């Protein structure tokens, strides 16, 4: 017992001393904690007049207690912008919610300098629930404000860069499309290009242009990939097609020449290819309307909507991607466009569009597009393009690839229309 | 615009006594129709009360907002007239707080027959001093620039945290109860434009065109619309009455709801 007692005696005094020292430290703690807290404390009456402020806040602002208490309102301590904000947001919210937290404001010190603070206020109510006064804590937010300003600047810079990129992409996209389509006597023509994302240049293209002796060339295609590299291929494909058509307007020959050019240009590890349909339009004086020969290299078939209200794809089976193989097989078909007929060329951005939300599994598909043609026929070029634009709009963000459409229509003569 | 669209666009609510004179309450810059909740119970006993949110505020349809329409007071004025027309309740006593007071002035000048009268609560036709004419609006142009900057700062630190919630929910589900500061939730971009419209507008020349009975109700001490501004409005609107409320601050409908409701009710009742 004695031994253990001795042992206990020799150990006990130390904790007692520590407690006493700690308690000494805590003496007058409530008052000291308030006055020298690491944040500003402010008590105000409901009309905003300052009733009490702690030493920390007075030191920050360089005021004496008598300068503030009973003389100034909380909003008098704020910068003008802060005061307006206080009146239009802070005070109403505090009234309605009984508290408000984390508001960035700036205090005006006695020497005119500004101190950024984060402000939190609560309304103290009496036992009957009536508001009595407002308690506010203020934290020094100089570091935070500097950081926020830097963030804001970086965000503005990023926004500007983004706008610039969008402008560049949109401009580049425009240069890859004809500014206006050629006017073909006896033909009604319309086209539309849907940009899926302004963040990247798409690879779809089309054109319609005069060739020798009353014939016309037209094409619509889709370069594999997106961005600057795809845009370079698009540009090459466009001027190659235009030049090749002058050299030999036979549609299969035009695509064969494009195939050769792409094969020469992009060899080895960086193959570049596209799908494209090229058409040669010739007026048909005997039957009226036009004759069109279409050559396709792996491109979705054209949709023919006839004057009699029927609609069909014009298949060109076996046509291979242009630029992928040294000797791509190119399929052709020839059809007569009678007055009232409309031919629609499209890229697969349309038929591959998600019909539900973006990223969904359901795609619009070739069958639905054929039904669309059935519903539309007989139609005109501009009505067709209008209907496609409406259709794309219903997909919204479901269209995740660029889409190009080109429609040509042989108008009926006035006498035919009257019948 | 289709029939239901105006009501949902502005989140219009009609309460109070059916068939009674109509009091329409228009909130100012900052919050939404909740600003009126302390005065509505008193007004409901005697009036049909119409509440609405300006487009871009509260539960209005954010998708209806455009810089083009709401880049000046005119878009808001057109909305007020459309709401009045859509409800077809007869002439309304329009109570406009702060910036909405000037919307009332412009709307009443355009279609006086739609208004039984105007109550302009803490109005200011121009916040910026005009040394050339000696007009004192209470703020310098630099002051207002500072406000616009402080809005930027606040939206980063405060509203920035809740704006994504709002902007990510275009259908605006009722997150209100849980969301702190929900009464003043605003798309930051819209709030910035609204702040410009509010604090850069100058409607001093429009006051003289008001021909409907008008009450100017100002607070006894208001950091935003000082007493001389209320006196200016009173002097420029022919035949208007001026009352100075005991309420302090810029929002008497929150600071002194009984007094504010009584002033509105007395004027609206007398104007029947």
XYZ file of C-alpha atoms in Angstrom:
691
model
C 0.000 0.000 0.000
C 2.648 2.430 1.202
C 4.743 1.763 -1.741
C 1.953 2.285 -4.150
C 0.860 5.365 -2.171
C 4.303 6.846 -2.407
C 4.423 6.135 -6.030
C 1.057 7.847 -6.532
C 2.089 10.927 -4.489
C 5.188 11.373 -6.501
C 3.178 11.388 -9.748
C 0.014 13.350 -8.839
C 1.341 16.912 -8.317
C 2.406 17.311 -11.903
C -1.085 17.091 -13.560
C -2.526 19.411 -10.898
C 0.073 22.038 -11.760
C -0.615 21.713 -15.462
C -4.345 22.093 -14.941
C -3.787 25.171 -12.830
C -1.523 26.710 -15.426
C -4.050 25.923 -18.144
C -6.872 27.360 -16.077
C -4.776 30.501 -15.558
C -4.457 30.751 -19.308
C -8.204 30.478 -19.650
C -8.937 33.177 -17.050
C -11.419 35.773 -18.345
C -11.540 33.567 -21.414
C -14.979 34.588 -22.655
C -14.115 38.286 -22.716
C -10.635 37.729 -24.092
C -11.888 35.218 -26.629
C -14.378 37.806 -27.874
C -12.057 40.783 -27.949
C -9.017 39.098 -29.450
C -10.615 36.386 -31.520
C -8.921 35.734 -34.877
C -11.967 37.249 -36.561
C -13.954 40.456 -36.306
C -17.149 40.470 -34.243
C -19.896 42.984 -34.715
C -23.312 43.307 -33.084
C -25.797 45.627 -34.743
C -29.348 46.736 -34.069
C -31.973 45.736 -36.613
C -31.617 49.062 -38.416
C -27.903 48.345 -38.853
C -26.494 50.670 -36.164
C -23.399 49.217 -34.482
C -23.939 48.257 -30.834
C -20.716 46.347 -30.171
C -17.457 45.540 -31.951
C -14.431 43.537 -30.846
C -10.847 44.735 -30.618
C -9.721 42.627 -33.564
C -12.118 44.453 -35.886
C -11.241 47.864 -34.446
C -7.548 47.125 -34.985
C -8.129 46.008 -38.569
C -10.037 49.168 -39.379
C -8.031 51.613 -37.294
C -11.122 52.896 -35.471
C -11.641 53.520 -31.765
C -14.657 51.933 -30.146
C -16.312 55.329 -29.726
C -16.039 56.009 -33.473
C -18.272 53.082 -34.307
C -20.595 52.187 -31.437
C -23.813 54.172 -31.576
C -22.437 56.355 -34.374
C -22.109 54.232 -37.480
C -24.122 51.542 -39.217
C -22.629 48.323 -40.586
C -23.250 49.534 -44.144
C -21.223 52.696 -43.378
C -18.193 50.425 -43.063
C -18.718 49.067 -46.578
C -17.507 50.372 -49.907
C -20.215 51.919 -52.092
C -20.595 48.805 -54.204
C -20.760 46.703 -51.074
C -23.357 49.025 -49.588
C -25.617 48.653 -52.628
C -25.121 44.919 -52.493
C -25.856 44.942 -48.782
C -29.141 46.787 -49.319
C -30.335 44.762 -52.305
C -29.203 41.256 -51.343
C -27.601 40.916 -47.952
C -30.142 42.688 -45.726
C -33.252 41.233 -47.456
C -31.812 37.709 -47.313
C -30.894 38.104 -43.667
C -34.421 39.282 -42.897
C -35.986 36.398 -44.761
C -33.668 33.594 -43.661
C -32.468 34.730 -40.277
C -28.902 34.058 -41.374
C -26.574 34.531 -44.284
C -23.077 33.189 -44.688
C -19.921 33.471 -46.740
C -20.612 36.797 -48.436
C -17.625 38.564 -49.955
C -17.636 42.262 -49.038
C -15.040 44.992 -48.601
C -14.644 47.121 -45.494
C -13.372 50.671 -45.571
C -10.727 51.314 -42.934
C -10.355 54.669 -41.175
C -7.397 55.516 -43.437
C -9.489 54.832 -46.554
C -7.858 51.508 -47.409
C -10.032 48.514 -48.284
C -10.086 45.218 -46.435
C -11.706 42.247 -48.220
C -13.697 40.131 -45.770
C -16.004 37.132 -45.745
C -19.112 37.993 -43.754
C -21.546 35.755 -41.901
C -24.529 37.156 -40.007
C -27.268 35.680 -37.854
C -30.328 37.293 -36.318
C -30.625 36.831 -32.542
C -34.251 36.449 -31.545
C -35.966 36.818 -28.181
C -37.940 34.033 -26.499
C -41.041 35.196 -28.426
C -39.233 34.760 -31.744
C -39.017 38.507 -32.386
C -35.669 39.560 -33.879
C -33.552 41.526 -31.421
C -30.191 42.152 -33.015
C -27.804 40.952 -35.682
C -24.531 39.193 -34.917
C -21.855 39.297 -37.562
C -18.459 37.653 -37.894
C -15.920 38.943 -40.387
C -12.902 37.017 -41.631
C -9.879 38.585 -43.266
C -10.137 37.495 -46.909
C -7.170 39.290 -48.468
C -5.442 36.097 -49.562
C -8.654 34.574 -50.724
C -9.600 37.672 -52.690
C -6.230 37.745 -54.429
C -6.723 34.118 -55.353
C -10.273 34.762 -56.571
C -9.202 37.727 -58.648
C -6.586 35.538 -60.265
C -9.202 32.848 -60.930
C -11.567 35.386 -62.409
C -8.840 36.747 -64.660
C -7.936 33.232 -65.787
C -11.585 32.471 -66.498
C -12.008 35.641 -68.545
C -8.876 34.769 -70.465
C -10.131 31.229 -71.098
C -13.502 32.598 -72.244
C -11.756 34.913 -74.687
C -9.604 32.091 -76.027
C -12.648 29.917 -76.458
C -14.476 32.645 -78.351
C -11.449 33.116 -80.573
C -11.250 29.384 -81.277
C -14.943 29.250 -82.117
C -14.538 32.139 -84.516
C -11.543 30.482 -86.150
C -13.328 27.151 -86.504
C -16.475 28.728 -87.885
C -14.463 30.773 -90.371
C -12.433 27.754 -91.442
C -15.625 25.742 -91.822
C -17.100 28.432 -94.048
C -14.065 28.461 -96.318
C -14.596 24.734 -96.914
C -18.120 25.325 -98.226
C -19.235 27.276 -101.287
C -20.413 30.770 -100.297
C -23.450 30.297 -102.554
C -24.541 27.447 -104.772
C -24.384 27.938 -108.538
C -27.636 28.896 -110.182
C -28.649 26.044 -112.525
C -31.333 27.032 -115.035
C -34.373 24.789 -114.609
C -33.237 23.462 -111.238
C -34.124 24.397 -107.680
C -31.172 23.882 -105.329
C -30.731 24.138 -101.535
C -28.147 22.973 -99.017
C -27.489 23.073 -95.296
C -24.478 22.445 -93.114
C -25.084 21.587 -89.480
C -22.069 22.189 -87.213
C -22.194 19.684 -84.365
C -19.510 21.441 -82.316
C -17.891 24.834 -82.716
C -14.891 23.497 -80.818
C -13.717 21.459 -83.796
C -13.901 21.792 -87.561
C -15.940 19.020 -89.099
C -15.051 17.135 -92.270
C -18.236 17.316 -94.362
C -18.277 19.169 -97.676
C -20.390 19.779 -100.754
C -20.440 21.874 -103.920
C -22.391 22.453 -107.115
C -20.644 24.074 -110.088
C -20.850 24.504 -113.875
C -18.944 22.217 -116.266
C -18.651 22.473 -120.024
C -21.588 22.678 -122.421
C -24.583 23.002 -120.117
C -23.545 20.218 -117.765
C -23.125 20.584 -114.050
C -21.080 18.820 -111.408
C -22.051 18.323 -107.806
C -20.557 16.472 -104.883
C -21.079 15.828 -101.204
C -18.680 13.975 -98.944
C -17.430 13.265 -95.484
C -13.748 13.127 -94.493
C -12.901 10.652 -91.767
C -12.009 12.514 -88.571
C -12.271 16.075 -87.339
C -10.124 19.060 -86.612
C -7.350 20.769 -88.552
C -5.978 17.550 -90.115
C -9.412 16.590 -91.464
C -9.934 20.154 -92.701
C -6.737 19.879 -94.772
C -8.076 16.689 -96.418
C -11.445 18.365 -96.995
C -9.749 21.252 -98.739
C -7.638 18.911 -100.883
C -10.692 16.799 -101.764
C -12.683 19.848 -102.801
C -10.214 21.352 -105.215
C -9.199 17.953 -106.562
C -12.841 17.149 -107.338
C -13.362 20.509 -109.040
C -10.220 20.131 -111.163
C -10.702 16.436 -111.919
C -14.240 17.127 -113.161
C -12.909 19.610 -115.698
C -10.231 17.151 -116.847
C -12.673 14.235 -117.235
C -16.279 14.767 -116.097
C -17.143 11.065 -115.998
C -18.176 10.658 -112.291
C -16.312 7.354 -111.800
C -13.174 8.910 -113.293
C -13.492 11.972 -111.036
C -13.581 9.778 -107.918
C -10.774 7.560 -109.230
C -8.582 10.650 -109.625
C -9.444 11.799 -106.099
C -8.537 8.327 -104.857
C -5.159 8.547 -106.565
C -4.456 12.025 -105.146
C -5.338 11.002 -101.580
C -3.226 7.869 -101.890
C -0.237 9.895 -103.052
C -0.682 12.589 -100.435
C -1.262 10.433 -97.396
C 0.950 7.391 -97.475
C 2.218 5.019 -94.851
C 1.152 5.421 -91.256
C -1.207 8.353 -91.807
C -3.874 7.197 -94.248
C -6.628 9.714 -94.886
C -9.855 8.794 -96.572
C -13.362 9.976 -97.202
C -16.704 8.881 -98.484
C -18.028 10.942 -101.348
C -20.752 10.979 -103.958
C -20.159 12.830 -107.231
C -22.906 13.631 -109.716
C -22.945 14.838 -113.311
C -26.118 16.697 -114.228
C -27.213 16.990 -117.860
C -30.469 18.552 -119.073
C -32.684 16.013 -120.851
C -34.311 17.905 -123.754
C -36.314 14.881 -124.958
C -38.052 13.904 -121.720
C -37.699 17.204 -119.811
C -35.884 17.507 -116.516
C -32.324 16.236 -116.021
C -30.259 13.124 -116.268
C -27.926 12.553 -113.360
C -25.109 10.017 -113.111
C -23.968 9.423 -109.562
C -20.684 7.797 -108.597
C -20.238 6.778 -104.989
C -17.197 5.851 -102.983
C -18.588 4.266 -99.837
C -21.081 7.053 -99.304
C -24.678 6.677 -97.991
C -27.085 6.393 -100.953
C -28.947 9.413 -102.290
C -32.665 9.670 -101.562
C -34.971 10.257 -104.535
C -38.387 11.727 -103.730
C -40.526 11.549 -106.822
C -43.316 13.721 -108.124
C -45.772 10.832 -107.631
C -45.151 10.818 -103.848
C -42.873 7.755 -103.753
C -39.384 7.758 -102.307
C -36.422 5.400 -102.696
C -32.719 5.222 -102.092
C -30.509 5.131 -105.161
C -28.138 2.336 -104.155
C -24.584 2.267 -105.467
C -23.453 -1.047 -104.000
C -19.799 -2.003 -103.807
C -18.393 1.517 -103.856
C -15.318 1.669 -101.614
C -13.859 4.380 -99.395
C -11.866 6.973 -101.355
C -8.207 7.201 -100.341
C -8.003 3.891 -98.482
C -6.947 1.551 -101.297
C -4.807 2.111 -104.426
C -7.664 0.980 -106.675
C -10.931 1.706 -104.935
C -13.996 0.244 -106.586
C -16.419 2.965 -107.541
C -20.096 2.222 -108.207
C -22.280 4.338 -110.466
C -25.961 4.698 -111.201
C -27.872 6.884 -113.619
C -31.363 8.193 -113.084
C -33.759 10.593 -114.782
C -35.034 13.492 -112.694
C -38.484 14.355 -113.990
C -40.293 17.589 -113.187
C -41.477 17.381 -109.574
C -38.660 15.025 -108.498
C -36.244 15.914 -105.692
C -32.873 14.292 -105.023
C -31.349 14.560 -101.563
C -27.689 13.844 -100.731
C -26.694 13.595 -97.078
C -23.812 12.635 -94.796
C -24.232 10.036 -92.085
C -24.260 12.655 -89.280
C -27.999 12.687 -89.940
C -28.749 8.980 -89.925
C -26.277 8.300 -87.108
C -27.855 10.989 -84.867
C -28.986 9.819 -81.448
C -32.729 10.118 -81.223
C -32.746 10.141 -77.428
C -30.350 12.170 -75.298
C -26.728 12.571 -76.344
C -24.810 9.337 -75.833
C -27.968 7.214 -76.032
C -28.008 3.961 -77.991
C -30.891 4.757 -80.346
C -29.828 6.048 -83.748
C -32.103 7.644 -86.313
C -31.173 5.137 -89.010
C -31.639 4.605 -92.773
C -35.185 3.249 -92.516
C -36.516 6.198 -90.565
C -34.835 8.505 -93.069
C -36.542 6.693 -95.949
C -39.898 7.102 -94.154
C -39.036 10.765 -93.795
C -38.642 10.894 -97.601
C -41.976 9.111 -98.114
C -43.734 11.616 -95.881
C -42.130 14.512 -97.673
C -42.609 13.478 -101.321
C -43.492 15.246 -103.514
C -41.509 18.225 -102.320
C -39.069 20.955 -103.346
C -35.404 21.553 -102.563
C -35.983 24.318 -100.039
C -38.854 22.461 -98.331
C -36.636 19.372 -98.076
C -33.777 21.309 -96.483
C -36.261 23.055 -94.170
C -37.635 19.671 -93.088
C -34.117 18.306 -92.483
C -33.256 21.348 -90.356
C -36.418 20.823 -88.298
C -35.531 17.142 -87.954
C -31.994 17.978 -86.755
C -33.476 20.434 -84.273
C -35.622 17.696 -82.729
C -32.445 15.644 -82.129
C -30.804 18.563 -80.292
C -27.488 17.447 -78.825
C -28.139 13.964 -80.253
C -26.439 15.101 -83.470
C -22.821 14.480 -82.456
C -21.290 14.624 -85.944
C -21.440 17.332 -88.579
C -24.178 16.894 -91.140
C -24.272 18.178 -94.718
C -27.331 17.941 -96.962
C -27.753 19.018 -100.575
C -31.110 18.885 -102.384
C -31.834 19.422 -106.062
C -35.348 19.634 -107.440
C -36.779 19.943 -110.936
C -39.697 22.363 -110.679
C -42.799 21.588 -112.634
C -43.808 24.075 -115.279
C -46.740 26.349 -114.480
C -49.116 24.303 -116.637
C -48.106 21.101 -114.865
C -48.686 22.728 -111.500
C -52.159 23.823 -112.485
C -53.051 20.251 -113.262
C -47.206 34.907 -76.681
C -49.500 32.026 -75.767
C -51.853 32.318 -72.846
C -50.083 30.129 -70.307
C -46.649 31.313 -71.319
C -46.869 34.756 -69.736
C -47.947 33.292 -66.415
C -45.189 30.716 -66.258
C -42.604 33.014 -67.799
C -43.063 35.457 -64.910
C -44.188 32.874 -62.321
C -47.378 34.883 -61.781
C -49.407 34.129 -58.651
C -52.808 35.603 -57.876
C -54.084 35.478 -54.276
C -56.411 37.385 -51.991
C -60.040 38.369 -52.481
C -61.473 37.590 -55.869
C -63.340 40.507 -57.398
C -61.674 43.031 -55.089
C -59.466 45.841 -56.433
C -56.191 44.522 -57.766
C -52.808 45.255 -56.209
C -49.827 44.098 -58.270
C -46.523 43.809 -56.415
C -43.299 44.120 -58.418
C -39.996 43.243 -56.738
C -36.800 45.200 -57.360
C -33.228 44.291 -58.201
C -31.812 41.532 -56.023
C -34.466 39.056 -55.004
C -37.898 37.924 -56.135
C -41.580 37.981 -55.140
C -40.658 36.570 -51.722
C -39.696 40.146 -50.881
C -43.425 40.802 -50.426
C -44.298 37.883 -48.219
C -44.622 39.951 -45.029
C -47.040 42.464 -46.578
C -49.135 39.993 -48.598
C -51.224 38.653 -45.650
C -52.432 42.159 -44.768
C -53.197 43.059 -48.394
C -54.953 39.759 -49.156
C -57.812 40.647 -46.823
C -58.932 43.579 -48.964
C -57.457 43.106 -52.402
C -56.760 40.700 -55.202
C -52.975 40.444 -54.957
C -50.834 39.726 -58.033
C -47.256 38.576 -57.475
C -44.682 37.821 -60.142
C -40.947 37.397 -60.723
C -39.066 39.435 -63.276
C -37.559 37.229 -65.973
C -34.158 36.106 -64.718
C -35.227 36.257 -61.060
C -36.813 33.736 -58.718
C -38.858 31.065 -60.453
C -39.262 32.874 -63.751
C -38.354 30.991 -66.924
C -34.644 31.544 -67.401
C -34.957 30.361 -70.991
C -37.111 33.406 -71.769
C -34.292 35.776 -70.886
C -32.287 37.435 -73.626
C -29.820 40.284 -73.541
C -31.771 41.837 -76.361
C -35.115 42.077 -74.547
C -33.881 42.588 -71.003
C -30.892 44.800 -71.734
C -33.094 47.810 -70.946
C -36.154 48.530 -68.798
C -38.362 48.283 -71.902
C -38.395 44.469 -71.858
C -39.498 44.461 -68.225
C -42.129 47.126 -68.939
C -43.495 45.014 -71.808
C -43.664 42.026 -69.438
C -45.650 44.024 -66.866
C -48.142 45.115 -69.521
C -48.397 41.554 -70.845
C -49.089 40.177 -67.369
C -51.746 42.842 -66.730
C -53.318 42.134 -70.129
C -53.170 38.376 -69.684
C -54.841 38.416 -66.259
C -57.582 40.781 -67.504
C -58.571 41.710 -63.958
C -59.188 45.351 -64.790
C -56.981 48.316 -63.896
C -54.330 47.442 -61.308
C -52.720 49.387 -58.493
C -49.091 48.755 -59.396
C -46.673 48.709 -56.459
C -43.119 48.929 -57.757
C -40.165 48.605 -55.412
C -36.856 50.241 -56.286
C -36.120 49.738 -60.010
C -39.641 48.371 -60.549
C -41.036 51.773 -59.579
C -39.653 53.130 -62.857
C -41.077 50.145 -64.739
C -44.467 51.237 -63.341
C -43.850 54.822 -64.462
C -43.022 53.719 -68.023
C -45.867 51.194 -68.192
C -48.451 53.691 -66.895
C -47.268 56.284 -69.407
C -47.658 53.743 -72.205
C -51.034 52.282 -71.201
C -52.629 54.507 -68.548
C -55.979 52.730 -68.834
C -54.381 49.540 -67.467
C -53.550 51.214 -64.157
C -55.728 52.367 -61.264
C -52.613 53.988 -59.866
C -48.967 53.605 -58.897
C -47.270 53.134 -55.543
C -43.589 53.911 -55.995
C -41.777 52.293 -53.082
C -38.242 53.627 -52.468
C -38.055 54.823 -56.093
C -35.119 56.359 -57.886
C -35.364 57.660 -61.466
C -31.572 57.924 -61.672
C -28.981 56.689 -59.207
C -26.089 58.699 -60.608
C -25.521 62.354 -59.714
C -25.929 64.819 -62.554
C -23.827 67.881 -61.710
C -25.036 69.643 -64.875
C -28.589 69.893 -63.543
C -27.753 69.738 -59.854
C -29.595 66.425 -59.535
C -28.341 64.272 -56.664
C -29.031 60.584 -57.175
C -26.664 59.622 -54.390
C -23.928 57.905 -56.418
C -21.130 58.842 -58.762
C -20.529 56.911 -61.976
C -17.401 55.472 -60.308
C -19.553 54.231 -57.411
C -21.774 52.307 -59.804
C -18.760 50.825 -61.591
C -17.574 49.630 -58.209
C -20.932 47.954 -57.608
C -20.725 46.113 -60.898
C -17.230 44.949 -59.980
C -18.370 43.831 -56.549
C -21.083 41.767 -58.203
C -18.387 39.966 -60.155
C -16.501 39.238 -56.943
C -19.563 37.998 -55.120
C -20.577 35.680 -57.867
C -17.245 33.982 -57.749
C -17.248 33.469 -54.006
C -20.896 33.147 -53.192
C -23.367 32.798 -56.024
C -20.777 30.939 -58.056
C -21.279 28.053 -55.693
C -24.997 27.891 -56.322
C -25.243 29.152 -59.876
C -24.177 25.782 -61.349
C -27.031 24.134 -59.482
C -29.485 26.537 -61.036
C -27.970 26.582 -64.477
C -27.715 22.803 -64.566
C -31.459 22.555 -63.967
C -33.166 24.495 -66.717
C -36.508 23.084 -65.611
C -35.917 24.697 -62.236
C -37.079 21.992 -59.870
C -38.052 23.289 -56.478
C -34.711 23.110 -54.745
C -35.760 26.231 -52.856
C -36.283 24.940 -49.370
C -32.881 23.327 -48.954
C -30.882 25.801 -50.964
C -29.374 28.596 -48.913
C -30.011 32.093 -50.226
C -32.597 30.652 -52.591
C -34.698 33.811 -52.491
C -32.022 35.725 -54.247
C -30.729 33.023 -56.536
C -29.944 34.449 -59.911
C -27.965 33.441 -62.910
C -24.799 35.562 -62.485
C -24.800 36.716 -66.100
C -28.429 37.847 -65.876
C -27.809 39.583 -62.551
C -24.925 41.526 -64.046
C -27.077 42.775 -66.913
C -29.976 43.531 -64.546
C -27.602 45.509 -62.308
C -26.583 47.602 -65.314
C -30.215 48.188 -66.295
C -31.070 49.108 -62.706
C -28.207 51.386 -61.857
C -27.451 52.974 -65.226
C -31.020 53.870 -66.265
C -32.077 57.508 -66.260
C -35.865 57.935 -66.268
C -36.109 61.460 -64.887
C -37.682 62.739 -68.109
C -40.377 60.042 -68.020
C -41.875 61.074 -64.690
C -43.899 63.970 -66.113
C -45.796 61.592 -68.431
C -47.524 59.817 -65.519
C -51.258 60.654 -65.483
C -52.554 58.053 -63.002
C -52.881 58.617 -59.219
C -49.426 58.093 -57.745
C -48.074 57.629 -54.238
C -44.358 58.076 -53.648
C -43.441 56.105 -50.506
C -39.879 56.581 -49.347
C -37.997 55.425 -46.281
C -36.759 57.797 -43.629
C -33.174 56.719 -44.207
C -32.246 54.846 -47.360
C -28.681 54.406 -48.573
C -29.892 53.682 -52.111
C -32.726 56.151 -52.625
C -32.125 59.121 -50.322
C -35.028 61.418 -49.286
C -34.228 64.128 -51.842
C -34.662 61.570 -54.636
C -38.165 60.751 -53.363
C -38.911 64.469 -53.222
C -37.681 64.835 -56.822
C -39.998 62.040 -58.007
C -42.910 63.605 -56.126
C -42.219 67.032 -57.626
C -42.029 65.700 -61.199
C -45.160 63.516 -61.201
C -48.172 65.780 -61.511
C -50.602 65.444 -58.603
C -48.585 62.745 -56.834
C -48.589 62.282 -53.067
C -45.477 61.747 -50.956
C -45.255 59.775 -47.732
C -42.126 59.165 -45.719
C -42.238 55.847 -43.887
C -40.595 55.410 -40.489
C -38.894 52.353 -41.970
C -35.161 52.574 -42.542
C -33.106 50.939 -45.278
C -34.143 50.268 -48.854
C -36.637 47.447 -48.232
C -39.520 48.758 -46.097
C -41.684 45.757 -47.058
C -39.261 43.641 -44.987
C -38.133 46.149 -42.372
C -41.602 47.529 -41.568
C -44.225 45.332 -43.243
C -47.262 46.600 -41.278
C -46.497 50.235 -42.010
C -45.790 49.490 -45.658
C -48.933 47.395 -46.130
C -51.006 50.097 -44.442
C -49.645 52.796 -46.763
C -50.349 50.641 -49.852
C -53.822 49.657 -48.616
C -54.818 53.225 -47.744
C -53.802 54.530 -51.166
C -55.191 51.587 -53.140
C -58.429 51.704 -51.131
C -58.869 55.426 -51.721
C -58.170 55.061 -55.436
C -61.082 52.654 -56.000
